[in-house]
Amino acid sequence: GNFGIFESMIPKSVGTIFRPHSSCVMDLKCSGTSYLTAGGDSYLKLIKAGRVVQSYGGQVVQPVCCCSVGYGKIVGGGVDKVVRVWEEGGRSLANIQGHGGKIVGVNILEGTKVVSVAADRSLRLWDLGRRGSMVRLVIFFGGGTRAREDCWESKTIPNTTPHRYN
């Protein structure tokens, strides 16, 4: 799992070739001079000053497909359909289940909210301040390439909606 840092469209290397994973790099996010990578080896790796300073994950053997970093938190999701959240220092904060397909995108919003998108054609907004309860669910029903306004269903979910949260 390699990636390089290049300047402009000219493949002129301005840094080191990093090999943070034993498998392919599935996603890469930048935050200042730090990089967060998601790997096919089931780990997320935080890279600062050209070296891996923290590893997250490894609980499952399935690939981590996406990652996000912000507000002192690390978020990852993948083939096992679980959104995992850590403090940047490495402490696990949440393992949130609720999607019916692999997680293909995650992002941290406002410090306590996490949004996830999955192959089950849903976008879910989770509130970490409320023990990972889902507060919004958007499902795309369309089958074509053109999105229409009537293809989306969006609803607010009460905090009592059961979702696995470890």
PDB file of N, CA, C and O in Angstrom, residues 107-152:
ATOM      1  N   ASN A 107     -17.649  11.113   7.395  1.00  0.00           N
ATOM      2  CA  ASN A 107     -17.132  12.445   7.673  1.00  0.00           C
ATOM      3  C   ASN A 107     -17.567  12.859   9.070  1.00  0.00           C
ATOM      4  O   ASN A 107     -18.590  12.413   9.565  1.00  0.00           O
ATOM      5  N   ILE A 108     -16.769  13.722   9.697  1.00  0.00           N
ATOM      6  CA  ILE A 108     -17.063  14.239  11.026  1.00  0.00           C
ATOM      7  C   ILE A 108     -17.632  15.641  10.859  1.00  0.00           C
ATOM      8  O   ILE A 108     -17.053  16.468  10.154  1.00  0.00           O
ATOM      9  N   LEU A 109     -18.758  15.900  11.512  1.00  0.00           N
ATOM     10  CA  LEU A 109     -19.411  17.200  11.455  1.00  0.00           C
ATOM     11  C   LEU A 109     -19.546  17.770  12.861  1.00  0.00           C
ATOM     12  O   LEU A 109     -19.953  17.061  13.770  1.00  0.00           O
ATOM     13  N   GLU A 110     -19.234  19.014  13.051  1.00  0.00           N
ATOM     14  CA  GLU A 110     -19.484  19.726  14.304  1.00  0.00           C
ATOM     15  C   GLU A 110     -18.903  19.072  15.550  1.00  0.00           C
ATOM     16  O   GLU A 110     -19.344  19.338  16.652  1.00  0.00           O
ATOM     17  N   GLY A 111     -17.969  18.174  15.396  1.00  0.00           N
ATOM     18  CA  GLY A 111     -17.314  17.579  16.551  1.00  0.00           C
ATOM     19  C   GLY A 111     -18.034  16.406  17.188  1.00  0.00           C
ATOM     20  O   GLY A 111     -17.406  15.494  17.678  1.00  0.00           O
ATOM     21  N   THR A 112     -19.370  16.393  17.208  1.00  0.00           N
ATOM     22  CA  THR A 112     -20.097  15.284  17.838  1.00  0.00           C
ATOM     23  C   THR A 112     -20.962  14.513  16.847  1.00  0.00           C
ATOM     24  O   THR A 112     -21.569  13.517  17.201  1.00  0.00           O
ATOM     25  N   LYS A 113     -21.015  14.951  15.617  1.00  0.00           N
ATOM     26  CA  LYS A 113     -21.853  14.283  14.622  1.00  0.00           C
ATOM     27  C   LYS A 113     -20.960  13.616  13.572  1.00  0.00           C
ATOM     28  O   LYS A 113     -19.937  14.153  13.162  1.00  0.00           O
ATOM     29  N   VAL A 114     -21.383  12.414  13.145  1.00  0.00           N
ATOM     30  CA  VAL A 114     -20.695  11.668  12.103  1.00  0.00           C
ATOM     31  C   VAL A 114     -21.723  11.321  11.040  1.00  0.00           C
ATOM     32  O   VAL A 114     -22.828  10.888  11.361  1.00  0.00           O
ATOM     33  N   VAL A 115     -21.363  11.527   9.782  1.00  0.00           N
ATOM     34  CA  VAL A 115     -22.235  11.135   8.683  1.00  0.00           C
ATOM     35  C   VAL A 115     -21.579   9.962   7.964  1.00  0.00           C
ATOM     36  O   VAL A 115     -20.359   9.918   7.824  1.00  0.00           O
ATOM     37  N   SER A 116     -22.408   8.984   7.579  1.00  0.00           N
ATOM     38  CA  SER A 116     -21.895   7.815   6.859  1.00  0.00           C
ATOM     39  C   SER A 116     -22.791   7.529   5.663  1.00  0.00           C
ATOM     40  O   SER A 116     -23.995   7.744   5.697  1.00  0.00           O
ATOM     41  N   VAL A 117     -22.162   7.037   4.600  1.00  0.00           N
ATOM     42  CA  VAL A 117     -22.849   6.665   3.371  1.00  0.00           C
ATOM     43  C   VAL A 117     -22.459   5.221   3.082  1.00  0.00           C
ATOM     44  O   VAL A 117     -21.303   4.847   3.240  1.00  0.00           O
ATOM     45  N   ALA A 118     -23.439   4.408   2.655  1.00  0.00           N
ATOM     46  CA  ALA A 118     -23.152   2.994   2.448  1.00  0.00           C
ATOM     47  C   ALA A 118     -23.730   2.483   1.144  1.00  0.00           C
ATOM     48  O   ALA A 118     -24.560   3.141   0.512  1.00  0.00           O
ATOM     49  N   ALA A 119     -23.305   1.274   0.789  1.00  0.00           N
ATOM     50  CA  ALA A 119     -23.777   0.620  -0.422  1.00  0.00           C
ATOM     51  C   ALA A 119     -25.247   0.226  -0.328  1.00  0.00           C
ATOM     52  O   ALA A 119     -25.846  -0.154  -1.326  1.00  0.00           O
ATOM     53  N   ASP A 120     -25.856   0.344   0.852  1.00  0.00           N
ATOM     54  CA  ASP A 120     -27.286   0.079   0.987  1.00  0.00           C
ATOM     55  C   ASP A 120     -28.132   1.271   0.526  1.00  0.00           C
ATOM     56  O   ASP A 120     -29.335   1.283   0.706  1.00  0.00           O
ATOM     57  N   ARG A 121     -27.457   2.263  -0.083  1.00  0.00           N
ATOM     58  CA  ARG A 121     -28.077   3.462  -0.650  1.00  0.00           C
ATOM     59  C   ARG A 121     -28.648   4.382   0.425  1.00  0.00           C
ATOM     60  O   ARG A 121     -29.643   5.065   0.215  1.00  0.00           O
ATOM     61  N   SER A 122     -28.022   4.393   1.596  1.00  0.00           N
ATOM     62  CA  SER A 122     -28.485   5.285   2.652  1.00  0.00           C
ATOM     63  C   SER A 122     -27.351   6.173   3.138  1.00  0.00           C
ATOM     64  O   SER A 122     -26.182   5.822   3.074  1.00  0.00           O
ATOM     65  N   LEU A 123     -27.752   7.324   3.608  1.00  0.00           N
ATOM     66  CA  LEU A 123     -26.871   8.280   4.270  1.00  0.00           C
ATOM     67  C   LEU A 123     -27.428   8.410   5.678  1.00  0.00           C
ATOM     68  O   LEU A 123     -28.628   8.630   5.844  1.00  0.00           O
ATOM     69  N   ARG A 124     -26.582   8.242   6.668  1.00  0.00           N
ATOM     70  CA  ARG A 124     -27.053   8.298   8.054  1.00  0.00           C
ATOM     71  C   ARG A 124     -26.223   9.310   8.836  1.00  0.00           C
ATOM     72  O   ARG A 124     -25.005   9.365   8.693  1.00  0.00           O
ATOM     73  N   LEU A 125     -26.911  10.076   9.673  1.00  0.00           N
ATOM     74  CA  LEU A 125     -26.272  11.048  10.549  1.00  0.00           C
ATOM     75  C   LEU A 125     -26.351  10.511  11.973  1.00  0.00           C
ATOM     76  O   LEU A 125     -27.440  10.217  12.468  1.00  0.00           O
ATOM     77  N   TRP A 126     -25.186  10.356  12.599  1.00  0.00           N
ATOM     78  CA  TRP A 126     -25.093   9.797  13.947  1.00  0.00           C
ATOM     79  C   TRP A 126     -24.678  10.888  14.921  1.00  0.00           C
ATOM     80  O   TRP A 126     -23.859  11.736  14.592  1.00  0.00           O
ATOM     81  N   ASP A 127     -25.191  10.844  16.151  1.00  0.00           N
ATOM     82  CA  ASP A 127     -24.847  11.815  17.187  1.00  0.00           C
ATOM     83  C   ASP A 127     -24.042  11.108  18.270  1.00  0.00           C
ATOM     84  O   ASP A 127     -24.585  10.313  19.046  1.00  0.00           O
ATOM     85  N   LEU A 128     -22.741  11.383  18.326  1.00  0.00           N
ATOM     86  CA  LEU A 128     -21.876  10.749  19.325  1.00  0.00           C
ATOM     87  C   LEU A 128     -22.207  11.222  20.730  1.00  0.00           C
ATOM     88  O   LEU A 128     -21.979  10.516  21.699  1.00  0.00           O
ATOM     89  N   GLY A 129     -22.741  12.440  20.842  1.00  0.00           N
ATOM     90  CA  GLY A 129     -23.122  12.975  22.147  1.00  0.00           C
ATOM     91  C   GLY A 129     -24.308  12.251  22.743  1.00  0.00           C
ATOM     92  O   GLY A 129     -24.599  12.375  23.921  1.00  0.00           O
ATOM     93  N   ARG A 130     -25.005  11.489  21.932  1.00  0.00           N
ATOM     94  CA  ARG A 130     -26.166  10.718  22.395  1.00  0.00           C
ATOM     95  C   ARG A 130     -25.900   9.225  22.223  1.00  0.00           C
ATOM     96  O   ARG A 130     -26.751   8.488  21.766  1.00  0.00           O
ATOM     97  N   ARG A 131     -24.698   8.797  22.559  1.00  0.00           N
ATOM     98  CA  ARG A 131     -24.276   7.396  22.500  1.00  0.00           C
ATOM     99  C   ARG A 131     -24.461   6.780  21.124  1.00  0.00           C
ATOM    100  O   ARG A 131     -24.850   5.630  20.978  1.00  0.00           O
ATOM    101  N   GLY A 132     -24.232   7.571  20.078  1.00  0.00           N
ATOM    102  CA  GLY A 132     -24.261   7.048  18.729  1.00  0.00           C
ATOM    103  C   GLY A 132     -25.633   6.846  18.143  1.00  0.00           C
ATOM    104  O   GLY A 132     -25.785   6.133  17.170  1.00  0.00           O
ATOM    105  N   SER A 133     -26.653   7.508  18.707  1.00  0.00           N
ATOM    106  CA  SER A 133     -27.992   7.321  18.153  1.00  0.00           C
ATOM    107  C   SER A 133     -28.085   8.004  16.791  1.00  0.00           C
ATOM    108  O   SER A 133     -27.480   9.039  16.548  1.00  0.00           O
ATOM    109  N   MET A 134     -28.845   7.384  15.903  1.00  0.00           N
ATOM    110  CA  MET A 134     -29.032   7.950  14.573  1.00  0.00           C
ATOM    111  C   MET A 134     -30.078   9.059  14.674  1.00  0.00           C
ATOM    112  O   MET A 134     -31.148   8.852  15.226  1.00  0.00           O
ATOM    113  N   VAL A 135     -29.755  10.226  14.132  1.00  0.00           N
ATOM    114  CA  VAL A 135     -30.694  11.343  14.198  1.00  0.00           C
ATOM    115  C   VAL A 135     -31.296  11.672  12.842  1.00  0.00           C
ATOM    116  O   VAL A 135     -32.281  12.395  12.766  1.00  0.00           O
ATOM    117  N   ARG A 136     -30.724  11.163  11.766  1.00  0.00           N
ATOM    118  CA  ARG A 136     -31.273  11.442  10.446  1.00  0.00           C
ATOM    119  C   ARG A 136     -30.942  10.279   9.513  1.00  0.00           C
ATOM    120  O   ARG A 136     -29.846   9.739   9.540  1.00  0.00           O
ATOM    121  N   LEU A 137     -31.895   9.897   8.691  1.00  0.00           N
ATOM    122  CA  LEU A 137     -31.709   8.823   7.729  1.00  0.00           C
ATOM    123  C   LEU A 137     -32.208   9.297   6.374  1.00  0.00           C
ATOM    124  O   LEU A 137     -33.320   9.800   6.262  1.00  0.00           O
ATOM    125  N   VAL A 138     -31.367   9.178   5.356  1.00  0.00           N
ATOM    126  CA  VAL A 138     -31.756   9.522   3.988  1.00  0.00           C
ATOM    127  C   VAL A 138     -31.508   8.281   3.149  1.00  0.00           C
ATOM    128  O   VAL A 138     -30.418   7.717   3.168  1.00  0.00           O
ATOM    129  N   ILE A 139     -32.529   7.837   2.424  1.00  0.00           N
ATOM    130  CA  ILE A 139     -32.405   6.647   1.583  1.00  0.00           C
ATOM    131  C   ILE A 139     -32.675   7.027   0.138  1.00  0.00           C
ATOM    132  O   ILE A 139     -33.660   7.708  -0.152  1.00  0.00           O
ATOM    133  N   PHE A 140     -31.794   6.605  -0.756  1.00  0.00           N
ATOM    134  CA  PHE A 140     -31.969   6.836  -2.191  1.00  0.00           C
ATOM    135  C   PHE A 140     -32.611   5.603  -2.801  1.00  0.00           C
ATOM    136  O   PHE A 140     -32.086   4.506  -2.697  1.00  0.00           O
ATOM    137  N   PHE A 141     -33.768   5.788  -3.442  1.00  0.00           N
ATOM    138  CA  PHE A 141     -34.504   4.666  -4.015  1.00  0.00           C
ATOM    139  C   PHE A 141     -34.318   4.525  -5.513  1.00  0.00           C
ATOM    140  O   PHE A 141     -34.643   3.512  -6.071  1.00  0.00           O
ATOM    141  N   GLY A 142     -33.835   5.558  -6.193  1.00  0.00           N
ATOM    142  CA  GLY A 142     -33.730   5.531  -7.651  1.00  0.00           C
ATOM    143  C   GLY A 142     -32.747   4.490  -8.143  1.00  0.00           C
ATOM    144  O   GLY A 142     -31.793   4.145  -7.473  1.00  0.00           O
ATOM    145  N   GLY A 143     -32.987   3.974  -9.352  1.00  0.00           N
ATOM    146  CA  GLY A 143     -32.093   2.969  -9.894  1.00  0.00           C
ATOM    147  C   GLY A 143     -31.258   3.477 -11.043  1.00  0.00           C
ATOM    148  O   GLY A 143     -30.330   2.828 -11.474  1.00  0.00           O
ATOM    149  N   GLY A 144     -31.582   4.651 -11.572  1.00  0.00           N
ATOM    150  CA  GLY A 144     -30.863   5.189 -12.719  1.00  0.00           C
ATOM    151  C   GLY A 144     -29.733   6.101 -12.313  1.00  0.00           C
ATOM    152  O   GLY A 144     -29.402   6.235 -11.148  1.00  0.00           O
ATOM    153  N   THR A 145     -29.155   6.739 -13.316  1.00  0.00           N
ATOM    154  CA  THR A 145     -28.043   7.638 -13.048  1.00  0.00           C
ATOM    155  C   THR A 145     -28.518   9.060 -12.763  1.00  0.00           C
ATOM    156  O   THR A 145     -27.760   9.852 -12.252  1.00  0.00           O
ATOM    157  N   ARG A 146     -29.764   9.371 -13.104  1.00  0.00           N
ATOM    158  CA  ARG A 146     -30.281  10.718 -12.852  1.00  0.00           C
ATOM    159  C   ARG A 146     -31.036  10.750 -11.535  1.00  0.00           C
ATOM    160  O   ARG A 146     -31.999  10.030 -11.336  1.00  0.00           O
ATOM    161  N   ALA A 147     -30.587  11.584 -10.630  1.00  0.00           N
ATOM    162  CA  ALA A 147     -31.273  11.717  -9.343  1.00  0.00           C
ATOM    163  C   ALA A 147     -32.476  12.640  -9.523  1.00  0.00           C
ATOM    164  O   ALA A 147     -32.382  13.684 -10.147  1.00  0.00           O
ATOM    165  N   ARG A 148     -33.598  12.226  -8.991  1.00  0.00           N
ATOM    166  CA  ARG A 148     -34.788  13.049  -9.024  1.00  0.00           C
ATOM    167  C   ARG A 148     -35.182  13.371  -7.595  1.00  0.00           C
ATOM    168  O   ARG A 148     -34.918  12.605  -6.675  1.00  0.00           O
ATOM    169  N   GLU A 149     -35.846  14.477  -7.424  1.00  0.00           N
ATOM    170  CA  GLU A 149     -36.226  14.917  -6.093  1.00  0.00           C
ATOM    171  C   GLU A 149     -37.088  13.877  -5.375  1.00  0.00           C
ATOM    172  O   GLU A 149     -36.981  13.676  -4.182  1.00  0.00           O
ATOM    173  N   ASP A 150     -37.948  13.163  -6.102  1.00  0.00           N
ATOM    174  CA  ASP A 150     -38.842  12.206  -5.468  1.00  0.00           C
ATOM    175  C   ASP A 150     -38.180  10.848  -5.196  1.00  0.00           C
ATOM    176  O   ASP A 150     -38.828   9.928  -4.723  1.00  0.00           O
ATOM    177  N   CYS A 151     -36.895  10.725  -5.476  1.00  0.00           N
ATOM    178  CA  CYS A 151     -36.178   9.470  -5.220  1.00  0.00           C
ATOM    179  C   CYS A 151     -35.619   9.401  -3.804  1.00  0.00           C
ATOM    180  O   CYS A 151     -35.062   8.397  -3.407  1.00  0.00           O
ATOM    181  N   TRP A 152     -35.723  10.474  -3.065  1.00  0.00           N
ATOM    182  CA  TRP A 152     -35.118  10.530  -1.738  1.00  0.00           C
ATOM    183  C   TRP A 152     -36.189  10.507  -0.662  1.00  0.00           C
ATOM    184  O   TRP A 152     -37.223  11.124  -0.794  1.00  0.00           O
TER     185      TRP A 152
END
